[in-house]
mmCIF file of C-alpha atoms and ligand atoms in Angstrom:
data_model
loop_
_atom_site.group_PDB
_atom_site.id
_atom_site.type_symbol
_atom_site.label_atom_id
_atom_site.label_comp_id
_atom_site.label_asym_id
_atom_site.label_seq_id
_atom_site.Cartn_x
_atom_site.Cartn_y
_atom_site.Cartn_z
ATOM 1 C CA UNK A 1 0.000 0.000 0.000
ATOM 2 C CA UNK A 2 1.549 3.294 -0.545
ATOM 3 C CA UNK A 3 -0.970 6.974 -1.011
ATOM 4 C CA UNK A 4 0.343 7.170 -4.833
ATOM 5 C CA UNK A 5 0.378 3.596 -6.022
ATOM 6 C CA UNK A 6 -2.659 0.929 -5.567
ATOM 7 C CA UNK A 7 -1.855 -2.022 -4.343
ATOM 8 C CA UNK A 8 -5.036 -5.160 -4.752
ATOM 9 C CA UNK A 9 -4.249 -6.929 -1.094
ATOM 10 C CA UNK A 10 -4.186 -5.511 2.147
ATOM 11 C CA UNK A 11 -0.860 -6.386 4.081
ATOM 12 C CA UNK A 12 0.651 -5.884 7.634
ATOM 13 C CA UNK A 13 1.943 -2.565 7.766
ATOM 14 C CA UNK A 14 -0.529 -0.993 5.643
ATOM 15 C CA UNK A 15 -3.249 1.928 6.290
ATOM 16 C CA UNK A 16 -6.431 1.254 5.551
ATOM 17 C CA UNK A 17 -9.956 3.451 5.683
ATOM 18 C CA UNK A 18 -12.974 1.372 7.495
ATOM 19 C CA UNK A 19 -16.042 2.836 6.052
ATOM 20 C CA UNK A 20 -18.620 1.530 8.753
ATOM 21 C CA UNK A 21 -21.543 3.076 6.582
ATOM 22 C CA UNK A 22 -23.595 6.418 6.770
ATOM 23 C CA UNK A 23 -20.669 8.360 5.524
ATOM 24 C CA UNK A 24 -18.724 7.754 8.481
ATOM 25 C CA UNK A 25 -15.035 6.393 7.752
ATOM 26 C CA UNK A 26 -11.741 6.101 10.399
ATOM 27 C CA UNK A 27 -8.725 4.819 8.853
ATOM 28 C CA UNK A 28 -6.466 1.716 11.200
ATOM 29 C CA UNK A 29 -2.994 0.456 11.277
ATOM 30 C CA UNK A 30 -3.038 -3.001 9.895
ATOM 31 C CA UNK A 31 -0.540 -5.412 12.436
ATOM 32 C CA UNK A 32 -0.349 -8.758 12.950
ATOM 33 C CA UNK A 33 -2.526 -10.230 16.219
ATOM 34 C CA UNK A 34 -4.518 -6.395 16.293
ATOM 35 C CA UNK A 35 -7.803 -5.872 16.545
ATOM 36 C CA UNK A 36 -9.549 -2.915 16.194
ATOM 37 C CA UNK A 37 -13.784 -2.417 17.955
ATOM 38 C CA UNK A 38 -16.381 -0.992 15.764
ATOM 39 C CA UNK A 39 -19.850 -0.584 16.901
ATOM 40 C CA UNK A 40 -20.284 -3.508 15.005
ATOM 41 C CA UNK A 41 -18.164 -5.514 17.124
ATOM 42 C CA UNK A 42 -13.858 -6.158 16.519
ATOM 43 C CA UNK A 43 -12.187 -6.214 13.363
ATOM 44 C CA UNK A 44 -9.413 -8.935 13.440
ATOM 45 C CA UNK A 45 -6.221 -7.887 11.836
ATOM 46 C CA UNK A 46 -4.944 -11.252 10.607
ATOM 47 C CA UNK A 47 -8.205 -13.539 10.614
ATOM 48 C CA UNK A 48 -10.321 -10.380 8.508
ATOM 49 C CA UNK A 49 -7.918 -7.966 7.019
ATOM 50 C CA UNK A 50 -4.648 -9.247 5.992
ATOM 51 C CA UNK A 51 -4.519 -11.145 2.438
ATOM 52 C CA UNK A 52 -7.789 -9.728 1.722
ATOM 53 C CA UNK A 53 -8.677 -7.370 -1.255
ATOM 54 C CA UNK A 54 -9.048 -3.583 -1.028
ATOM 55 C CA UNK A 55 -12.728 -3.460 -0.794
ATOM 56 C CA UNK A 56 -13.438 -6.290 0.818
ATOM 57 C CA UNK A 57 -17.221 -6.041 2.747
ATOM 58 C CA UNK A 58 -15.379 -7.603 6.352
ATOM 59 C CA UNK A 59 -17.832 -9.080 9.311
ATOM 60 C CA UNK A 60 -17.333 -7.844 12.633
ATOM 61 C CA UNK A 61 -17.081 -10.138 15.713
ATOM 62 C CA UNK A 62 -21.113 -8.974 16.744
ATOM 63 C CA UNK A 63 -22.478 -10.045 13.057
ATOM 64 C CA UNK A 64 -22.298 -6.346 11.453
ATOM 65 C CA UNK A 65 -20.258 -5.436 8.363
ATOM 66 C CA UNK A 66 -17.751 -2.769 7.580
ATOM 67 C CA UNK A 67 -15.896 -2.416 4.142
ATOM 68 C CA UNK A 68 -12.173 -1.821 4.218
ATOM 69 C CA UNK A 69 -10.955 0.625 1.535
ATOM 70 C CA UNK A 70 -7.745 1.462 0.097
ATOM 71 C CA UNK A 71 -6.396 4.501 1.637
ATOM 72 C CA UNK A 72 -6.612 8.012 -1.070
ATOM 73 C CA UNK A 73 -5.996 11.726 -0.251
ATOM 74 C CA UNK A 74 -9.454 12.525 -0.457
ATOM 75 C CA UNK A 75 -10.056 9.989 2.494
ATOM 76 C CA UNK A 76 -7.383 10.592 4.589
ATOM 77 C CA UNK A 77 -8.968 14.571 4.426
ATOM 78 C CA UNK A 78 -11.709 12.897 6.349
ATOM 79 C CA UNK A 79 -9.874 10.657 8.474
ATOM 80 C CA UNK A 80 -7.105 12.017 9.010
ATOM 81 C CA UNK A 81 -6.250 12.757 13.069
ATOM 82 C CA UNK A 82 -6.648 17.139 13.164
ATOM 83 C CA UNK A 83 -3.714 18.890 14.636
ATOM 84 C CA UNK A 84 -4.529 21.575 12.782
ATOM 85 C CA UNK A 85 -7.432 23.514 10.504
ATOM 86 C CA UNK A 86 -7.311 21.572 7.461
ATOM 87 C CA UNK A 87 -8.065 22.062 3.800
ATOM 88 C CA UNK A 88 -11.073 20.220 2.449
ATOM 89 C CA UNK A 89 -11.008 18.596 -0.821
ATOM 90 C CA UNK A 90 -13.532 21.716 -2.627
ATOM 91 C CA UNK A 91 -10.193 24.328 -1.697
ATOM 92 C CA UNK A 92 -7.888 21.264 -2.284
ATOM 93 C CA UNK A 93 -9.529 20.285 -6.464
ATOM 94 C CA UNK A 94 -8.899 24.485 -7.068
ATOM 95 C CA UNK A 95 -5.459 25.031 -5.912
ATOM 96 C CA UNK A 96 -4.683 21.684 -7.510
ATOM 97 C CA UNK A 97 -5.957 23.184 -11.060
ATOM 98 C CA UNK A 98 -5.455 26.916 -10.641
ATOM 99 C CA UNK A 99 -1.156 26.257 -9.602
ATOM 100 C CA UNK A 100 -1.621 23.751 -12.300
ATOM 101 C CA UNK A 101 0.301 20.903 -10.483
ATOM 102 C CA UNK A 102 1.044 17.648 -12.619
ATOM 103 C CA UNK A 103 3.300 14.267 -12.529
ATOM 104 C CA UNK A 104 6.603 15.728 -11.878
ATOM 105 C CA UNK A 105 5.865 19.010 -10.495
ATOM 106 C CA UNK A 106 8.362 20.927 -7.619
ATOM 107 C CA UNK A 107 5.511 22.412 -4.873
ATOM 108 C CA UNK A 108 6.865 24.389 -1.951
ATOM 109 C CA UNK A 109 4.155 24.381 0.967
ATOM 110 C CA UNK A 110 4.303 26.182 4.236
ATOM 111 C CA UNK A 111 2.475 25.119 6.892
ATOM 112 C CA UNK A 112 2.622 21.667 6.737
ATOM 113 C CA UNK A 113 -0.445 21.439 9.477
ATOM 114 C CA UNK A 114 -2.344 17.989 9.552
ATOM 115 C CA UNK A 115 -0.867 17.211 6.156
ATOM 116 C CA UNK A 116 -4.244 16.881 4.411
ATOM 117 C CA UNK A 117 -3.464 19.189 1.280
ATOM 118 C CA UNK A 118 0.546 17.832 1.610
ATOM 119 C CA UNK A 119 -1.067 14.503 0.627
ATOM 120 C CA UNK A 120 -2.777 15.239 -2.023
ATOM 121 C CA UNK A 121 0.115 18.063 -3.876
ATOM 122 C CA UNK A 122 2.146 14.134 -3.455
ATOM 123 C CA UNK A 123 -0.217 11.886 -5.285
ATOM 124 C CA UNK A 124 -0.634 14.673 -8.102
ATOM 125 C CA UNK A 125 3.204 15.137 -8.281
ATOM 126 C CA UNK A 126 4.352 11.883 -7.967
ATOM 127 C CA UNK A 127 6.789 9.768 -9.121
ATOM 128 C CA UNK A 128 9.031 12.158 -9.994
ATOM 129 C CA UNK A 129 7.878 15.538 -8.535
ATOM 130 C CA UNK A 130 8.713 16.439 -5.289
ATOM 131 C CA UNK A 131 7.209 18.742 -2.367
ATOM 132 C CA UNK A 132 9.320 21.174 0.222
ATOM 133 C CA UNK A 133 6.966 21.399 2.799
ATOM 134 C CA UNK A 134 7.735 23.984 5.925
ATOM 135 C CA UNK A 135 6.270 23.818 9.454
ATOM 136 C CA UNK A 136 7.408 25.846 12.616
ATOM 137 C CA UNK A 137 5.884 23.711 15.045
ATOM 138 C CA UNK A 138 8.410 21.160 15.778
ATOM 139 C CA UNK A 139 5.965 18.356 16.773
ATOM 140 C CA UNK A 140 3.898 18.868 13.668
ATOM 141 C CA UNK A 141 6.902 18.573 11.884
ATOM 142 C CA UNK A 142 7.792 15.230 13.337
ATOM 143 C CA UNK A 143 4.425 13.588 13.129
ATOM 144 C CA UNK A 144 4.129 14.580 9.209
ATOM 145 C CA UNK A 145 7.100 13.328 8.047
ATOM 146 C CA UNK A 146 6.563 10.067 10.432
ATOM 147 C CA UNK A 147 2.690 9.827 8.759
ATOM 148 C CA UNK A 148 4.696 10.474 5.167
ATOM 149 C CA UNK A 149 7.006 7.424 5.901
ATOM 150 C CA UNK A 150 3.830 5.028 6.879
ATOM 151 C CA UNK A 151 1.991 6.061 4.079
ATOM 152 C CA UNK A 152 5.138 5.459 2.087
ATOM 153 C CA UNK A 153 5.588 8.593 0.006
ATOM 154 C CA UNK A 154 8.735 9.914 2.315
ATOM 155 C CA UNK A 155 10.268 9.798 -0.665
ATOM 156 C CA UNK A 156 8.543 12.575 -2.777
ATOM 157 C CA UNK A 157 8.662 14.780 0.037
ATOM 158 C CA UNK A 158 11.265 16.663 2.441
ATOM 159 C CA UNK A 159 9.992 18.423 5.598
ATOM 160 C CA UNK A 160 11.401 21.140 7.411
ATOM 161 C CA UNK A 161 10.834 22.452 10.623
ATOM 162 C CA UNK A 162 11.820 26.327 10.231
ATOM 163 C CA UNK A 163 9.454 29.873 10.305
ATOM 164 C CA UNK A 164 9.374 30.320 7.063
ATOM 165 C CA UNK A 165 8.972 33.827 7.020
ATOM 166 C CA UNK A 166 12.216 34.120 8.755
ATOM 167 C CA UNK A 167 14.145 31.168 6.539
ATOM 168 C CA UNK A 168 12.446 30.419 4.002
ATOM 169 C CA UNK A 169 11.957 27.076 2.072
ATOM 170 C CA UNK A 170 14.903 25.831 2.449
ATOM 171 C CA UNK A 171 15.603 25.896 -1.691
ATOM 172 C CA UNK A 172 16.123 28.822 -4.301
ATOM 173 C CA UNK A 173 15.170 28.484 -7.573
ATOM 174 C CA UNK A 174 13.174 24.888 -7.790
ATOM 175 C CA UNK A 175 10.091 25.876 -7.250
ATOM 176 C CA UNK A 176 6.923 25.678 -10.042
ATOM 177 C CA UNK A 177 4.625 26.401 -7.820
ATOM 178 C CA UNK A 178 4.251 27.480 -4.136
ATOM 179 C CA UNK A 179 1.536 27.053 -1.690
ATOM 180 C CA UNK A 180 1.035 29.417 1.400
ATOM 181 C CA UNK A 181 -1.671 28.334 4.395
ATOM 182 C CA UNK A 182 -0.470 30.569 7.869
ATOM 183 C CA UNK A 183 -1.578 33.637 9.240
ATOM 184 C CA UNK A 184 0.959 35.998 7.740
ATOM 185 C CA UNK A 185 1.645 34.605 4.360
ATOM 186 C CA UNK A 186 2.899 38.498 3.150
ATOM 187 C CA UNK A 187 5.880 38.157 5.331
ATOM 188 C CA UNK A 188 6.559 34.828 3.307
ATOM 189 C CA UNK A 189 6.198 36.145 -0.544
ATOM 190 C CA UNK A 190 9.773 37.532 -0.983
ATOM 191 C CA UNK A 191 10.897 33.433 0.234
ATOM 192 C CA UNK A 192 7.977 31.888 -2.072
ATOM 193 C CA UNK A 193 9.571 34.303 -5.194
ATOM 194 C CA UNK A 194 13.039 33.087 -4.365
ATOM 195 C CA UNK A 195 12.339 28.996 -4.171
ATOM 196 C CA UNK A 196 10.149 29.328 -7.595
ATOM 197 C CA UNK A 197 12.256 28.768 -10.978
ATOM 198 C CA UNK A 198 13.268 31.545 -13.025
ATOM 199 C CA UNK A 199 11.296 30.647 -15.837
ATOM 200 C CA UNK A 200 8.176 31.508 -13.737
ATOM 201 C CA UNK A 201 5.172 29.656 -11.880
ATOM 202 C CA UNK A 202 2.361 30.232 -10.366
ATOM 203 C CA UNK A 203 2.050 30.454 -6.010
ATOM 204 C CA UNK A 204 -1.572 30.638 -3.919
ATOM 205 C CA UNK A 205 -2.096 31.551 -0.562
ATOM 206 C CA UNK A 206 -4.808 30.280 1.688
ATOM 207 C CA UNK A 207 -6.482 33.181 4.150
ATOM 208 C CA UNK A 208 -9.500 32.875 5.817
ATOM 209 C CA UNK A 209 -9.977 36.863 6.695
ATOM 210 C CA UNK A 210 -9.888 40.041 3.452
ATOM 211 C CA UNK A 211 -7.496 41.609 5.559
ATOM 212 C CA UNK A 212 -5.259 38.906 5.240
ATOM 213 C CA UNK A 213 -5.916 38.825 1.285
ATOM 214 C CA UNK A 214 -5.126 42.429 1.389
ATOM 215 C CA UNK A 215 -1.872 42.501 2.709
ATOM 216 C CA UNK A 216 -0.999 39.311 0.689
ATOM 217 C CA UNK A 217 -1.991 41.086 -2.398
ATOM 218 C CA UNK A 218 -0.084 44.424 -2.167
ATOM 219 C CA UNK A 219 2.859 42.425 -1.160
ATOM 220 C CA UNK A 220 2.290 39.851 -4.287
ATOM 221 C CA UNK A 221 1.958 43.066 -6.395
ATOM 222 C CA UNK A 222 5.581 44.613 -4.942
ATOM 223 C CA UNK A 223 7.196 41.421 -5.483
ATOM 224 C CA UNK A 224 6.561 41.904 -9.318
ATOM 225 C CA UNK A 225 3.937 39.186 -9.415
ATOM 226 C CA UNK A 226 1.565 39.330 -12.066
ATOM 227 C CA UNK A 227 -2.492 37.744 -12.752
ATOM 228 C CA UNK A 228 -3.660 38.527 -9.005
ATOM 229 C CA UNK A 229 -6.567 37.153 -8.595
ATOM 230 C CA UNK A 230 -8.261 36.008 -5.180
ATOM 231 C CA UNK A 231 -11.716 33.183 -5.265
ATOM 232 C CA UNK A 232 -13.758 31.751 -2.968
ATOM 233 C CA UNK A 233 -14.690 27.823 -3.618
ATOM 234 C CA UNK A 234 -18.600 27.260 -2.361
ATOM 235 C CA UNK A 235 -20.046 23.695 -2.821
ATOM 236 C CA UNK A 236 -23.417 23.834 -3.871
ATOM 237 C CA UNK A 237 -25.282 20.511 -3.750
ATOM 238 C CA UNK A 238 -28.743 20.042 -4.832
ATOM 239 C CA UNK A 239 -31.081 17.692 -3.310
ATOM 240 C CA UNK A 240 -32.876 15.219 -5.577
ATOM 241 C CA UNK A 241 -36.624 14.963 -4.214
ATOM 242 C CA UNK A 242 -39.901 13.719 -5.184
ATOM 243 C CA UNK A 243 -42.676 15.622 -5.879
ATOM 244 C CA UNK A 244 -46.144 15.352 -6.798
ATOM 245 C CA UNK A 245 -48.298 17.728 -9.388
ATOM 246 C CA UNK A 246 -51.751 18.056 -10.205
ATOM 247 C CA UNK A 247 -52.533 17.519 -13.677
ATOM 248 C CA UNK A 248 -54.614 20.875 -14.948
ATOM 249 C CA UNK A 249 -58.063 20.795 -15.696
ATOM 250 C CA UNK A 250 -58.480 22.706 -19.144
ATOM 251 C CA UNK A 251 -62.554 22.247 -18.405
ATOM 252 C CA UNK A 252 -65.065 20.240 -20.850
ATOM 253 C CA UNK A 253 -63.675 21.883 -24.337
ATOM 254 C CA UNK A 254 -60.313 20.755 -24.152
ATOM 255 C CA UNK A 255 -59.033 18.404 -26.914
ATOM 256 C CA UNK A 256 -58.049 15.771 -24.445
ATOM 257 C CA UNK A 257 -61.729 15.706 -23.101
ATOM 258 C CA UNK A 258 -62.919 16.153 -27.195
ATOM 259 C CA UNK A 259 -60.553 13.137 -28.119
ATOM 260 C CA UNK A 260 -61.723 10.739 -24.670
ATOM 261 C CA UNK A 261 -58.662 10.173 -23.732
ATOM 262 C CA UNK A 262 -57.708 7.360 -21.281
ATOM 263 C CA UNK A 263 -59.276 8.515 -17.674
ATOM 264 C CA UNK A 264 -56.367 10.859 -16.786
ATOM 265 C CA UNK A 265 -55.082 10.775 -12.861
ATOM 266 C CA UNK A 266 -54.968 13.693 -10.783
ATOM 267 C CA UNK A 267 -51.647 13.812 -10.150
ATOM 268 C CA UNK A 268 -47.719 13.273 -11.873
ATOM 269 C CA UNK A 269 -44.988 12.440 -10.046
ATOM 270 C CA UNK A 270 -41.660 14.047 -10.842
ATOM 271 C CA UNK A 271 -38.143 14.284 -9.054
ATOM 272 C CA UNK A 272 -36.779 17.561 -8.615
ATOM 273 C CA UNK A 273 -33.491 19.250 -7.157
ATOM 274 C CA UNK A 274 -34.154 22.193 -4.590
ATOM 275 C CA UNK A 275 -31.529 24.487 -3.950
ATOM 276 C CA UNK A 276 -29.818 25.238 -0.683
ATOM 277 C CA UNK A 277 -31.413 28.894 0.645
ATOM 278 C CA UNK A 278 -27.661 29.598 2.142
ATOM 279 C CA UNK A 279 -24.323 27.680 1.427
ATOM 280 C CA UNK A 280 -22.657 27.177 4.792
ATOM 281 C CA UNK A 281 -18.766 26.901 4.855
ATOM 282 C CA UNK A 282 -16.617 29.874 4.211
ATOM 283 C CA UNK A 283 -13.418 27.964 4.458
ATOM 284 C CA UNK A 284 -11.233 30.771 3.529
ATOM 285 C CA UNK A 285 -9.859 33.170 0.285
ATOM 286 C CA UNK A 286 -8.015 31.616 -2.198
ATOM 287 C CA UNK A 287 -5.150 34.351 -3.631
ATOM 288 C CA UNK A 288 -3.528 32.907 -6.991
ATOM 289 C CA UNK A 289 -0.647 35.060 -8.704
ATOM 290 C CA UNK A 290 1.896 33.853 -11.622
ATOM 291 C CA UNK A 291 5.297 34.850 -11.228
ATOM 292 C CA UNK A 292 6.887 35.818 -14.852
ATOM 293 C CA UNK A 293 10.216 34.734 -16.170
ATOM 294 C CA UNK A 294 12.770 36.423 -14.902
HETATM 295 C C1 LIG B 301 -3.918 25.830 9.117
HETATM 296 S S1 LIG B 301 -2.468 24.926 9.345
HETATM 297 C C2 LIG B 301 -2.133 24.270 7.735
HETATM 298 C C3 LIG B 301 -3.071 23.140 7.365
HETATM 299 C C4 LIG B 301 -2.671 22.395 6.127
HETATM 300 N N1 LIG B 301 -2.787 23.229 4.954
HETATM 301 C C5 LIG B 301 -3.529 21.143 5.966
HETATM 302 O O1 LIG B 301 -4.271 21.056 4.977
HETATM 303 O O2 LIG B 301 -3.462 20.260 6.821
HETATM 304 C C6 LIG B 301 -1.250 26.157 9.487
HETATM 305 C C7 LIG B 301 0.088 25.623 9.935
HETATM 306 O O3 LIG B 301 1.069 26.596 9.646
HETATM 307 C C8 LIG B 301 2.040 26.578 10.663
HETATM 308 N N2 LIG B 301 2.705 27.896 10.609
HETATM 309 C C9 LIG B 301 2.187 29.098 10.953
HETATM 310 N N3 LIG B 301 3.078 30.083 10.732
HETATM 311 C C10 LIG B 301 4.196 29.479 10.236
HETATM 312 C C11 LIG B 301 5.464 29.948 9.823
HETATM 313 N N4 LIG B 301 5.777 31.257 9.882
HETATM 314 N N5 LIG B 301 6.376 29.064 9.360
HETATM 315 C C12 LIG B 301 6.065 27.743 9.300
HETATM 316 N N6 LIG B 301 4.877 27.228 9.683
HETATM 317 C C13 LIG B 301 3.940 28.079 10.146
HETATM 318 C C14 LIG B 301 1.228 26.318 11.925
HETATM 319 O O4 LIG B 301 2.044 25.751 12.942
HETATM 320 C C15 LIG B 301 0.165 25.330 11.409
HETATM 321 O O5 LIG B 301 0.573 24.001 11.620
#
């Protein structure tokens, strides 16, 4: 099992996301002799997991069922134990696109935080991109790069435990793009300029507040970067339901009446999607700029 290659078996060592139904998912450490309780009673490591396929629909000790799922970014977002304020995978799909990451990109990233978006930049820049990512908090620091070795893509990524407005990225001039998600990201745009290549790329910062944006952009704008342009990502979903219409009466002279038509009934039933009144969420601003050759 490793977060950028899918393996078909589960094995001892491996990750793996329990989906125990109703959209509620916890990932496990598979081992040898574990088990691991569900409401549904214990999962047993060696007798129900190991040598199994990704997929697998696995009976619990009290009768119930879970299925056992091979681990992705998008479900360790949801799983994933929360040091920090994460990004969700809405933010996550546009700063993907909009720093226009791909197999073999170079992605800066400061903070590191609960590693949600750092594991996602990996599976898009893998196998032969890498990622710089930058946390002050030394603990953090430690418990990303220890998650990055389990999950087995340690070696796509190097992590650094340094302010980064202070020092940096710890490279000049690799960069193609560069991703920003702490409180003062201004005081880190001269550093993002310096790690990108000369040739240009593009660099987004992450800010829930305008006055964050603000600063961000005037300092993006100083630093000679060009295409400002800040979004906000809502999710709108709309809800399929069923409803029921009366069928009009167009009274006795009506052509269906003229023709005698089939006794019509009173009603139709349709589906229809209604549309949320308000979209809950604000996650934060998302600032994109390009930086041009130099
Ligand atoms: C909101 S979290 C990042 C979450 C991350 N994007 C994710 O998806 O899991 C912000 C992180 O930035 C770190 N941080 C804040 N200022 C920093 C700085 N100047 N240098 C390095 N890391 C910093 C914090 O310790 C925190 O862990």
């Amino acid at each position: 099992m490793s977060f950028v290659d899918y393996s078909d078996v589960i094995q001892d060592g491996d990750v793996a996301v329990v989906y125990l139904g109703h959209d509620s998912m916890t990932h496990i450490k598979v081992r040898h002799g574990a088990q691991t309780q569900t409401r549904y009673g214990a999962i047993r490591h060696s007798a129900d997991l190991i040598g199994q396929r990704y997929g697998s629909k696995v009976t619990c000790t009290k009768g119930g069922w879970v299925y056992v799922l091979h681990p992705t970014p998008e479900l360790w977002t949801v799983t994933l134990p929360h040091r920090t304020q994460i990004l969700y995978t809405t933010d996550i799909a546009a700063i993907t696109m909009l720093l226009e990451l791909k197999p073999g990109s170079v992605v800066c990233e400061s903070g590191t935080g609960s590693g949600s978006l750092s594991h996602a930049i990996l599976r898009t820049v893998a196998p032969t991109g890498h990622l710089h990512t930058v946390e002050f908090h030394q603990q953090r620091a430690e418990t990303a790069a220890e998650e990055f070795r389990e999950h087995r893509v340690d070696h796509l990524v190097t992590v650094r435990n340094q302010d980064v407005c202070k020092e940096g990225f710890g490279v000049t001039g690799v960069a193609d793009a560069v991703f920003l998600d702490i409180p003062s990201p201004w005081e880190a745009v001269g550093h993002a300029k310096a790690a990108m290549k000369r040739h240009g790329g593009r660099v987004c910062s992450f800010s829930p507040c305008i006055e964050q944006v603000q600063k961000t952009c005037q300092a993006l704008a100083e630093h000679g970067f060009q295409e400002v342009t800040t979004v906000e990502v809502l999710l709108r979903s709309h809800d399929v339901r069923s409803v029921s219409l009366p069928l009009p009466d167009f009274g006795q002279d009506s052509p269906a009446r003229e023709k005698e038509a089939p006794p019509r009934q009173a009603a139709v039933g349709l589906k229809t999607t209604t549309l949320p009144r308000e979209i809950p969420g604000h996650t934060g601003y998302l600032t994109f700029a390009t930086k041009p050759r130099t």
